[in-house]
Coordinates of C-alpha atoms and ligand atoms in Angstrom, one line a residue:
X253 CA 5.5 38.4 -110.8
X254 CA 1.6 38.8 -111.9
X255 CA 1.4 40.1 -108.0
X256 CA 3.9 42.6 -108.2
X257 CA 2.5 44.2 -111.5
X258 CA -1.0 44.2 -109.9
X259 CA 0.8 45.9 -106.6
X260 CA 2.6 48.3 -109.1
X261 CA -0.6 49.3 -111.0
X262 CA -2.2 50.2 -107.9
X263 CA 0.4 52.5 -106.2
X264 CA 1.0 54.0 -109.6
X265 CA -2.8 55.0 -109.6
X266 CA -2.6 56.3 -106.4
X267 CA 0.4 58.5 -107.4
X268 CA -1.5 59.4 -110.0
X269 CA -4.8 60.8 -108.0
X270 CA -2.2 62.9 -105.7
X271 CA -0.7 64.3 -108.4
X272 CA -3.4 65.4 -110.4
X273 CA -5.9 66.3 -107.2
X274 CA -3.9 69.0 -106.8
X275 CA -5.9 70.6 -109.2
X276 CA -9.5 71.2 -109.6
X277 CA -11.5 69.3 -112.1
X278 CA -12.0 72.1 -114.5
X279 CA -12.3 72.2 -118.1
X280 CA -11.2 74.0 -120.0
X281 CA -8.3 74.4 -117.9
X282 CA -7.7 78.0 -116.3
X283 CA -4.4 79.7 -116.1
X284 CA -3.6 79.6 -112.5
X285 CA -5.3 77.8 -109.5
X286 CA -4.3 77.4 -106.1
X287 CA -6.2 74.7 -104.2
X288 CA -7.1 75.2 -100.0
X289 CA -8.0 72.8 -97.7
X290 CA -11.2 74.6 -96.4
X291 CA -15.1 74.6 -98.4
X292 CA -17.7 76.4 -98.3
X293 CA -20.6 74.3 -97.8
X294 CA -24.1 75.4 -99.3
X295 CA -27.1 75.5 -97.5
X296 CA -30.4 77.4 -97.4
X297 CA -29.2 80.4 -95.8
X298 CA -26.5 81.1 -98.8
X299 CA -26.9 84.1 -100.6
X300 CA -26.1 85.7 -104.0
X301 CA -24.8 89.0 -103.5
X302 CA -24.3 91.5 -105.8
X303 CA -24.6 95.3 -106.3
X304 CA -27.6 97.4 -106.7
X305 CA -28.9 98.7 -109.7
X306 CA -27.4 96.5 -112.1
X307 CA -29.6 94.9 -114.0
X308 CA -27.0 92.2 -116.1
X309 CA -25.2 91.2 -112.9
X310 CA -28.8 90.6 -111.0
X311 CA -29.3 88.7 -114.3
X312 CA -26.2 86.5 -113.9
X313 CA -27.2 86.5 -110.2
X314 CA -30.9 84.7 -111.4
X315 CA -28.6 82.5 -114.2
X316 CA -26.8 80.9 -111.3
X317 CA -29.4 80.6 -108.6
X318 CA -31.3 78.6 -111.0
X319 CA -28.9 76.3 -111.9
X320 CA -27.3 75.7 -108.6
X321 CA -31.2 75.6 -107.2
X322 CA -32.2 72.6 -109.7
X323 CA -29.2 70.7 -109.2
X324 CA -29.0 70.8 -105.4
X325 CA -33.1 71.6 -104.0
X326 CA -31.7 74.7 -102.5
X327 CA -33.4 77.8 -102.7
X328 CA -30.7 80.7 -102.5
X329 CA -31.6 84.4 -102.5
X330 CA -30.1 87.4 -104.0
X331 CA -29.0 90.2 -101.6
X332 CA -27.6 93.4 -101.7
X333 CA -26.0 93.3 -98.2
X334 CA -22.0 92.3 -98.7
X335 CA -21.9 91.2 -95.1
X336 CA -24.2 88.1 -95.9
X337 CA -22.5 85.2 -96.1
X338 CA -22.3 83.5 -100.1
X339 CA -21.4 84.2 -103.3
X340 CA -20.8 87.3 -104.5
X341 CA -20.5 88.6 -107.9
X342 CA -19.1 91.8 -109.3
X343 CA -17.4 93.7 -112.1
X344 CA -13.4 94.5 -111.3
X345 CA -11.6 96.9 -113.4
X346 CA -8.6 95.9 -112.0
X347 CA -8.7 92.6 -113.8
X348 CA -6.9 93.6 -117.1
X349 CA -7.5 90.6 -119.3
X350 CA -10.6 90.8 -121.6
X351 CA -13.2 88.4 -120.4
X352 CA -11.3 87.5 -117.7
X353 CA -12.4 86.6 -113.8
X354 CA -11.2 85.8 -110.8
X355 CA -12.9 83.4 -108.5
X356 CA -12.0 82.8 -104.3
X357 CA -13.7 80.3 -102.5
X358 CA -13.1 80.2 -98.5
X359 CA -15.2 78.8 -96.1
X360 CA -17.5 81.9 -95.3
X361 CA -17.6 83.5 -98.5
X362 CA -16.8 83.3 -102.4
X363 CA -16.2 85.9 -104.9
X364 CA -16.5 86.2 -108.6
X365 CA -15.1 89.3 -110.1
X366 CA -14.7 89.8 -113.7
X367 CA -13.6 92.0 -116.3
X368 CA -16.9 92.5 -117.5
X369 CA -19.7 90.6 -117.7
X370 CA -18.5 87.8 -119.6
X371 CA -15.9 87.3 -117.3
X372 CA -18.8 86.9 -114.5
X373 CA -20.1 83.9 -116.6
X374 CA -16.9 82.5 -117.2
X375 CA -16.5 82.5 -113.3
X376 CA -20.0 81.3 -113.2
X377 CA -18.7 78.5 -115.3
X378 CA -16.1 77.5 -113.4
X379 CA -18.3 77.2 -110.3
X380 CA -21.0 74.8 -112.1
X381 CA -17.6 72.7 -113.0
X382 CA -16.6 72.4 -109.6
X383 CA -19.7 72.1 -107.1
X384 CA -19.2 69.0 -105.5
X385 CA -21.2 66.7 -102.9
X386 CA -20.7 63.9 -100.1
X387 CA -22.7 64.5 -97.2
X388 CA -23.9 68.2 -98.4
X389 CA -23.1 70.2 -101.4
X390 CA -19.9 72.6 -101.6
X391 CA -17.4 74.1 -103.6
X392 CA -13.6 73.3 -102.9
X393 CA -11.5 76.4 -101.5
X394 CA -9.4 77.5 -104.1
X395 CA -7.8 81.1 -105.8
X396 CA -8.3 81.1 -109.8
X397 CA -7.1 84.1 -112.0
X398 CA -8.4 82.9 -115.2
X399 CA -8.8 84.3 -119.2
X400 CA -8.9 83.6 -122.8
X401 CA -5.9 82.6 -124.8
X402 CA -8.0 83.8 -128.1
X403 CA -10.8 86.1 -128.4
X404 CA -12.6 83.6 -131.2
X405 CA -13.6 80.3 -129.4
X406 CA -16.2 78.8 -132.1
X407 CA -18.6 75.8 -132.6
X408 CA -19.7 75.3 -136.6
X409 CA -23.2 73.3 -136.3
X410 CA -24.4 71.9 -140.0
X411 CA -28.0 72.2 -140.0
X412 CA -28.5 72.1 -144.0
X413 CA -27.2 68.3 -144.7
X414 CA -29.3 67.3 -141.5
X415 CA -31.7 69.9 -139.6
X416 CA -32.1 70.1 -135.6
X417 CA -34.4 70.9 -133.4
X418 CA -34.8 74.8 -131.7
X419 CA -34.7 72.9 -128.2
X420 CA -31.1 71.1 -129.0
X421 CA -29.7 74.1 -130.6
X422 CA -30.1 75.5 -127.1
X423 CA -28.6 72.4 -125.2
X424 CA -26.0 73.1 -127.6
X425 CA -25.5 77.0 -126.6
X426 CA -25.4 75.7 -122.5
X427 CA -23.0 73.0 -123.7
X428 CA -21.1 75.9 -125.3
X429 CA -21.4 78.3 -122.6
X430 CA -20.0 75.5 -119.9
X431 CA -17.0 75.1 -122.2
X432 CA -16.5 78.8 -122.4
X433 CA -16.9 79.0 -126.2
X434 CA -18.4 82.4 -127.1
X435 CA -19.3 81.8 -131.2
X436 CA -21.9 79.8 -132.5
X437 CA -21.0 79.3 -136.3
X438 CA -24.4 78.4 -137.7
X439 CA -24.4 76.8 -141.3
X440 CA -27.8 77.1 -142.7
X441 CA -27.2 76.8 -146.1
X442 CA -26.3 74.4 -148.5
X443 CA -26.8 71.9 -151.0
X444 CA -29.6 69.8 -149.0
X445 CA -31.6 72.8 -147.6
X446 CA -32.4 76.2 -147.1
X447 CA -33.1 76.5 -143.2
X448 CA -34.1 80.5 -143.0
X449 CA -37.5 81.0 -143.4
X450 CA -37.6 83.7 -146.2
X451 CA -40.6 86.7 -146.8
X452 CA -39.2 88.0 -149.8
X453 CA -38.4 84.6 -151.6
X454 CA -40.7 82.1 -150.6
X455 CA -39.9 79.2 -152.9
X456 CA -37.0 78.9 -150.7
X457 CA -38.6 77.3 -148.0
X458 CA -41.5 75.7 -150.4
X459 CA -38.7 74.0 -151.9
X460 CA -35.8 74.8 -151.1
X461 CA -36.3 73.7 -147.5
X462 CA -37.6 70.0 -148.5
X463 CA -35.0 68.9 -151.1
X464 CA -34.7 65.5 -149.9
X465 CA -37.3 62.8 -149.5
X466 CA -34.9 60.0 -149.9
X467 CA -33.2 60.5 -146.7
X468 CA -36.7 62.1 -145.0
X469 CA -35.2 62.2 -140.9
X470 CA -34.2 65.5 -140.3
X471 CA -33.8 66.4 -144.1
X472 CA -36.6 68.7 -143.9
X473 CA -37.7 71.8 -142.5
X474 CA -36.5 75.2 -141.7
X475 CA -36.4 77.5 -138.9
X476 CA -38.9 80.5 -139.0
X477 CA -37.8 83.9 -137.8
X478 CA -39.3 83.9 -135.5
X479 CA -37.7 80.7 -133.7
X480 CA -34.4 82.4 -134.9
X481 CA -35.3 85.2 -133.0
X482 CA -35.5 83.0 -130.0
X483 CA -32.5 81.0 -130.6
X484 CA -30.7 84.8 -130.9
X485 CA -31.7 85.8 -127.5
X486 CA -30.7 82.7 -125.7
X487 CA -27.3 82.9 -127.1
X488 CA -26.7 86.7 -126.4
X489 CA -27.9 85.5 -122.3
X490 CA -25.1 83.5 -123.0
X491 CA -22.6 86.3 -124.5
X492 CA -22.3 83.9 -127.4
X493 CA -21.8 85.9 -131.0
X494 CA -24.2 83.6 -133.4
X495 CA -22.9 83.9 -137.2
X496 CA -25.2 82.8 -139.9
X497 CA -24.0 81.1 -143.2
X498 CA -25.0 82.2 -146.6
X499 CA -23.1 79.5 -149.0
X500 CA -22.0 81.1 -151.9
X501 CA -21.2 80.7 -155.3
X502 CA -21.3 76.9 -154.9
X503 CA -23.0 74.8 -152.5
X504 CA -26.0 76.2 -153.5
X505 CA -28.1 73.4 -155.1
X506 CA -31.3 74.1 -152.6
X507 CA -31.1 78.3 -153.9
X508 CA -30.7 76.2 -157.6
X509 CA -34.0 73.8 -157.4
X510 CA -36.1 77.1 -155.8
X511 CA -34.9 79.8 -158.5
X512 CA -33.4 77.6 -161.4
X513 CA -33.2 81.0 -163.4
X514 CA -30.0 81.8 -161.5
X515 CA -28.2 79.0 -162.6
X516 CA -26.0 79.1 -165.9
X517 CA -27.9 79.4 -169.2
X518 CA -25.4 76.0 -169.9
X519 CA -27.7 74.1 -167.1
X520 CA -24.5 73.0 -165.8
X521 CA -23.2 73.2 -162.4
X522 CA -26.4 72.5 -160.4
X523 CA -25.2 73.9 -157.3
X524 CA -23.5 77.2 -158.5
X525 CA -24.7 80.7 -158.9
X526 CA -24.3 82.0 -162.8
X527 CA -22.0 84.9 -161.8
X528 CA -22.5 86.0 -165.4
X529 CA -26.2 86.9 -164.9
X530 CA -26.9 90.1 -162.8
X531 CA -29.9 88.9 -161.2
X532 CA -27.8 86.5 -159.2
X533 CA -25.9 89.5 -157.6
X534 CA -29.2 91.2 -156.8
X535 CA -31.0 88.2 -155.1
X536 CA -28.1 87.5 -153.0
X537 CA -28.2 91.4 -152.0
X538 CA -32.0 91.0 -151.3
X539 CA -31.8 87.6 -149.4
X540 CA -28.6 88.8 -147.3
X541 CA -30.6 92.3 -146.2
X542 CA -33.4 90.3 -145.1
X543 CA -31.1 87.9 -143.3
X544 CA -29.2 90.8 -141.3
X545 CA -32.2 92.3 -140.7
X546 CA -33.2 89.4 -138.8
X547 CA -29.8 88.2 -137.4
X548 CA -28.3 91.7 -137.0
X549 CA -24.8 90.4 -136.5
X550 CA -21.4 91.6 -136.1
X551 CA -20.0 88.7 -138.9
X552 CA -21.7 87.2 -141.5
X553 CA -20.3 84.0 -143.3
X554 CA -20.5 83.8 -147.0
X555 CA -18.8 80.5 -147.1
X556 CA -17.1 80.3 -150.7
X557 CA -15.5 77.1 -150.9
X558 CA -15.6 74.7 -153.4
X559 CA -17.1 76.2 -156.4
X560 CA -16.9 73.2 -159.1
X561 CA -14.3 74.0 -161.4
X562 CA -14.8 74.9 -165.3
X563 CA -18.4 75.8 -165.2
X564 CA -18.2 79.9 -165.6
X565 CA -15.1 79.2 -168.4
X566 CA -18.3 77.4 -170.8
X567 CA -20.8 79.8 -169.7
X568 CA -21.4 82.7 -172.5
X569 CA -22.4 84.8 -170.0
X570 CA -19.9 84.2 -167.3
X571 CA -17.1 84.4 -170.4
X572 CA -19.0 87.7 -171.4
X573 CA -18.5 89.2 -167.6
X574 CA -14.5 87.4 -167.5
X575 CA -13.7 90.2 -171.1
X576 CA -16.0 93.5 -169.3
X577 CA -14.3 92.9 -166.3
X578 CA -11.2 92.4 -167.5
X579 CA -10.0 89.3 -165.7
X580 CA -7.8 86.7 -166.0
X581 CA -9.9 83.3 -165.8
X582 CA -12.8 82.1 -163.5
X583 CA -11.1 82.1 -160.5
X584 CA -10.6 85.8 -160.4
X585 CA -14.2 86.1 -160.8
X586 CA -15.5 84.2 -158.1
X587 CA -12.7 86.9 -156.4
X588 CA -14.9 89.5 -158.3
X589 CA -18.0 88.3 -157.1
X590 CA -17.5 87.6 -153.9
X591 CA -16.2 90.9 -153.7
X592 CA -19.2 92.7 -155.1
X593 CA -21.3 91.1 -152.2
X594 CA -18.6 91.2 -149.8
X595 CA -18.5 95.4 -150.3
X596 CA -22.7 95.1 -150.2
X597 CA -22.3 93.5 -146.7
X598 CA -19.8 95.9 -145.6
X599 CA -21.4 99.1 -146.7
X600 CA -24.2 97.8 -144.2
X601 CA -21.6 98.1 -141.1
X602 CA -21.2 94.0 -140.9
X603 CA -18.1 92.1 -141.5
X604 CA -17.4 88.9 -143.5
X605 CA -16.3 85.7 -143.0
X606 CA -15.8 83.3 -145.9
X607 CA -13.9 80.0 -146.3
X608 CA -10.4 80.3 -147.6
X609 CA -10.2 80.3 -151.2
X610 CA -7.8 81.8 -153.4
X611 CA -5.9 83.9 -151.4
X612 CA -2.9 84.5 -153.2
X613 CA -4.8 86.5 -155.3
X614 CA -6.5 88.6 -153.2
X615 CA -9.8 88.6 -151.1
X616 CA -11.9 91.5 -150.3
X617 CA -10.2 94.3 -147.7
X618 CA -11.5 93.3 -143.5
X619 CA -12.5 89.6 -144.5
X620 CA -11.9 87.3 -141.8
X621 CA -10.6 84.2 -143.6
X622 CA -11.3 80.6 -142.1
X623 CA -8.6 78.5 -143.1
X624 CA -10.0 74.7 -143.1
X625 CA -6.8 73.4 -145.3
X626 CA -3.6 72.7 -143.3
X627 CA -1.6 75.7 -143.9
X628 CA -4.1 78.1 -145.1
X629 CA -4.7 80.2 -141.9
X630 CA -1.0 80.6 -141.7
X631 CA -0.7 82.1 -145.5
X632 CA -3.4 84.6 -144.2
X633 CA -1.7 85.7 -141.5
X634 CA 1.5 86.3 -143.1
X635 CA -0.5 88.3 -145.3
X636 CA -1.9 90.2 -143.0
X637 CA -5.5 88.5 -142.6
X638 CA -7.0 88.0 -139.7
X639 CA -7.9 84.8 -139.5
X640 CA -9.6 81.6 -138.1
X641 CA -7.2 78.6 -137.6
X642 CA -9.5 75.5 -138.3
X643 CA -7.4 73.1 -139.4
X644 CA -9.5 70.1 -140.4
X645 CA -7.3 67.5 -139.5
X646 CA -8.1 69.0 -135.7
X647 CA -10.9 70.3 -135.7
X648 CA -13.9 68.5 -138.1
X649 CA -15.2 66.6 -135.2
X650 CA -17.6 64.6 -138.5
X651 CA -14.6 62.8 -138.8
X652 CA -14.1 59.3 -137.1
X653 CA -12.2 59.0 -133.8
X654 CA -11.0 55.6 -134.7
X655 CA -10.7 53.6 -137.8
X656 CA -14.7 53.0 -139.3
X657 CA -15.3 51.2 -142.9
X658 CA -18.5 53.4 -142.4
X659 CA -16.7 56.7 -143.2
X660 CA -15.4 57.7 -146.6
X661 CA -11.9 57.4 -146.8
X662 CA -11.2 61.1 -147.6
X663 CA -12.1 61.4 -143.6
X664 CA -9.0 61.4 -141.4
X665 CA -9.3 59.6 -138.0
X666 CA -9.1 62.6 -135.6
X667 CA -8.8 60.9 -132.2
X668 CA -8.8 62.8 -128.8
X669 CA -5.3 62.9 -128.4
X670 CA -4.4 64.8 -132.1
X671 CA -8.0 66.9 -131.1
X672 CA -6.0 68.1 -128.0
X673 CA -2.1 68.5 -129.8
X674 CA -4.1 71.3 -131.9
X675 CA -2.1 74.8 -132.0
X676 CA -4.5 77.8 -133.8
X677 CA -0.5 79.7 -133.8
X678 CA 1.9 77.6 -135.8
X679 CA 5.4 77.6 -134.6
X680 CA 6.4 78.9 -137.9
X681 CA 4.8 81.5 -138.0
X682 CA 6.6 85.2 -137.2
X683 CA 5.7 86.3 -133.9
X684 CA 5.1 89.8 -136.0
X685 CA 1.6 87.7 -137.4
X686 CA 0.3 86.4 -134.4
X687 CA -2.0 89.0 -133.8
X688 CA -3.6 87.9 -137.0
X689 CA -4.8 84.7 -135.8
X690 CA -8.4 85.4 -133.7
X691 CA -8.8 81.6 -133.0
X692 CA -10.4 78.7 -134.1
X693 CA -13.7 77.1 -135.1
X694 CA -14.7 72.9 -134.5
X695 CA -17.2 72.1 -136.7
X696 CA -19.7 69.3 -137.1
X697 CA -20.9 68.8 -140.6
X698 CA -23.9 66.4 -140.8
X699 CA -24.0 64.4 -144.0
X700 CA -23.7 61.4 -141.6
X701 CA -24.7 62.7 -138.2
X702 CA -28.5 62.7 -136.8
X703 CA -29.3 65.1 -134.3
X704 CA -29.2 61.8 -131.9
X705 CA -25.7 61.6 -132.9
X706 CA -24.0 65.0 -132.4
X707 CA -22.7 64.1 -128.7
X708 CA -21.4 61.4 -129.6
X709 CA -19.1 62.7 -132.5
X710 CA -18.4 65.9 -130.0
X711 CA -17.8 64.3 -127.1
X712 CA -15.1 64.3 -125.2
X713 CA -13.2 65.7 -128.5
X714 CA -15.4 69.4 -128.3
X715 CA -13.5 69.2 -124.5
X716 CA -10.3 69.5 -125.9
X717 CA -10.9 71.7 -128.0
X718 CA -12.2 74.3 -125.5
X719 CA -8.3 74.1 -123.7
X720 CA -6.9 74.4 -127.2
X721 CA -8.6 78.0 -127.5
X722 CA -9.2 79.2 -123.9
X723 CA -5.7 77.6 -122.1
X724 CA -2.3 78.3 -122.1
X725 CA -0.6 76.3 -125.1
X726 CA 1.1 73.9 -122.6
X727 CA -0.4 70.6 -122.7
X728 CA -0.2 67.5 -120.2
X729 CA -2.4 64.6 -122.2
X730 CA -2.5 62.2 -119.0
X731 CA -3.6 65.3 -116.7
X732 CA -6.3 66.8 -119.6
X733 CA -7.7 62.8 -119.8
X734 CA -7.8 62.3 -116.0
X735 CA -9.4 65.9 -115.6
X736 CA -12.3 64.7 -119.1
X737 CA -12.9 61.6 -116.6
X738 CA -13.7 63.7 -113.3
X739 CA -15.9 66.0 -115.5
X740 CA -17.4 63.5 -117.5
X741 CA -20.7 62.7 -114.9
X742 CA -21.6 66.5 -115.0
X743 CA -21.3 66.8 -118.9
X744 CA -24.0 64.0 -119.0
X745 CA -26.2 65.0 -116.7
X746 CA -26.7 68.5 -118.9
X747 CA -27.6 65.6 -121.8
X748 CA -24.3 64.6 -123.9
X749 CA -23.4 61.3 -123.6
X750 CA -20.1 60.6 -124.5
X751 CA -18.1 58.1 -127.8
X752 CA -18.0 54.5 -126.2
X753 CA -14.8 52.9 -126.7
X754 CA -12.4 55.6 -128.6
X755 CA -10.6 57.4 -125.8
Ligands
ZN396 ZN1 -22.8 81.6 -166.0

């Protein structure tokens, strides 16, 4: 009997490898794919080809010579001469998806063709995924027509409860770029630091920025602007939109401990802005100019979540701005204050992004709401919101991927199965709304997680993830897992290691 289960196993395994090695080894997984039987093998002679004259695809041309160069001791050239055998890379307007590419491999030649440039790096992308090796390196024939299922595929990293280095930010920004994830959500502010080096309001850094000597590993520090700068520029090489987190009104105990003169005249509420006292309006306005100034993004987050409840209703001045106002308790003036800095930001040409809170009574006109409640993004939608879907019972990859004692018990278990059963649309929702919902965010808040540590909580989860955004909402689990096993070598040779034991 043992025999015959053993004999089973094995020819159900094999079934198994012809099923699923009919497709390529991709991830995340792209809309259509034909496999051939022929390769084209890569050797010294290979060659890059793209058009003359433009600079971004000559770029791209440089981005993939120098991977493909490190990881096989080739050296490829760029040409301009399509009858050269290799790769060739090029825009096609005939590809009507945004960001989307088509890639053919056959023996003599390959072509990349994208919508635009970001489709090139997605095709790019694909390649890196597939290069193989036996005797030489090549990449399996194959036809993929490939795009985006949402246009907002985002990574949140916490670098206020624990801070990382410059040179893992960008591991994280490849890592990102591989996956075909295209916004880095940066949180940079919050009760355990103040990461943005500030000119205008030094004690920021001076104290803000070292709020924690308890807990001194990666507690303390903050990135200077100019190291931003850089950061900036390697994730616009990567067509990846970074937006920078201002927490505000709560969550703010590191602003607190730097400018105590903005808290309430009550002392209470450590980690709250007195929204009562005008000078808390006009340092926000200063600090935020100086951060798009340096940033200059498209979105800016203003977080406002979790303001601790009944502070403002003992404040005098907080009461005194509830009567002039006219309002009908506190929570319609955190909607009155976010909205004053909300309209600041928006004057200046940038939109906002803020945590859902309080929408049925209204948030400021154009802000993108990120719902992180179950439910919440789908209440914005309906109202006519555009909105991030990130569910945290899917998406806070902080939380443990099996049962731990060492977790608080407020933390769900997320394993990689629910991580990949994620849908940004609900089912419920009228197909009328859809349009409203631009994606999702994962995010990795770091009370408990050293930089050491991030991989670990990300991977293989973050790879599910990047199918629930960029693929088609049909989902095979036993295909996806076999598919995170075959890619699992290359992810750790660009330095993530995966959990041990959860998946
Ligand atoms: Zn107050």
């Amino acid at each position: 009997m043992k025999k015959i289960l053993v004999l089973l196993t094995f020819l159900f395994v094999i079934i198994i490898e012809n099923i699923y090695s009919q497709e390529l080894n991709i991830i995340p997984k792209p809309v259509n794919q034909v496999t051939l039987t022929e390769r084209f093998n890569l050797n010294d002679e290979c060659r890059v080809i793209i058009q003359k004259d433009n600079k971004e695809v000559k770029r791209l041309a440089e981005y993939l010579k120098s991977d493909f160069e490190k990881r096989t001791g080739l050296k490829l050239k760029i040409d301009y001469d399509k009858k050269s055998k290799g790769i060739q890379l090029k825009l096609d307007t005939s590809i009507k998806e945004t960001d989307g590419y088509k890639l053919a491999v056959g023996s003599d030649n390959i072509i990349v063709s994208g919508n635009n440039y970001k489709g090139i790096l997605y095709g790019i992308q694909t390649m890196k995924m597939i290069l193989s090796h036996d005797k030489e390196f090549y990449l399996p024939g194959c036809r993929i027509t490939d795009y985006p299922r949402y246009p907002h595929r985002g990574f949140m990293l916490d670098a206020s409860r624990h801070f990382q280095s410059i040179g893992f930010v960008k591991k994280v920004l490849d890592m990102m770029a591989l996956l075909k994830l295209n916004v880095f959500h940066w949180h940079l502010i919050d009760d355990e630091g103040w990461r943005i080096e500030s000119k205008k309001y030094p004690k920021l850094n001076e104290i803000g920025s070292y709020r924690d000597s308890l807990y001194a590993v990666e507690r303390n520090g903050y990135y200077s602007q100019a190291e931003i700068k850089e950061v900036l520029k390697y994730a616009g090489e990567r067509y990846i939109k970074v937006i920078p987190e201002v927490e505000m009104p709560g969550h703010s105990r590191s602003v607190m401990a730097s400018y105590p003169e903005l808290l309430c005249p009550t002392g209470e509420g450590g980690k709250t802005y007195c929204a009562g006292n005008l000078k808390s309006y006009e340092f926000l306005k200063n600090v935020i100019t100086e951060i798009l100034d340096l940033f200059k993004p498209e979105i800016i987050h203003v977080g406002g979540d979790e303001r601790p409840k009944g502070v403002w209703e003992k404040c005098p001045d907080c009461k005194q701005m509830i009567i002039d106002k006219n309002l009908a308790n506190e929570d319609m003036l955190q909607n009155y204050f976010m909205k004053e800095i909300c309209d600041f930001i928006s004057k200046k040409g940038v939109k906002t992004f803020a945590w859902a809170e309080n929408i049925k009574d209204g948030i400021p006109k154009n802000q993108i709401v990120e719902g992180w409640h179950p439910g919440e993004s789908w209440e914005a939608a309906n109202r006519g919101y555009y909105t991030v879907n990130a569910d945290n019972w899917f998406t806070y990859f902080d939380y443990p991927s099996y049962p731990r004692n060492d977790r608080p018990d407020w933390m769900r278990v997320l394993n990689l199965e629910t991580a990949y059963s994620f849908n940004p649309t609900p089912d419920s929702l009228q197909e009328s709304q859809h349009k409203f919902i631009l994606g999702s965010e994962c995010a990795l808040w770091t009370e408990l997680v050293l930089e050491n540590d991030v991989q670990y909580q990300l991977f293989p989860r973050i790879l599910a993830f990047s199918e629930v955004v960029w693929s088609l909402p049909e989902k095979n689990y036993e295909q996806f897992l076999y598919r995170v096993k075959k890619v699992k070598p290359y992810i750790n040779s660009i330095g993530f290691e995966f959990e041990k034991g959860a998946w």
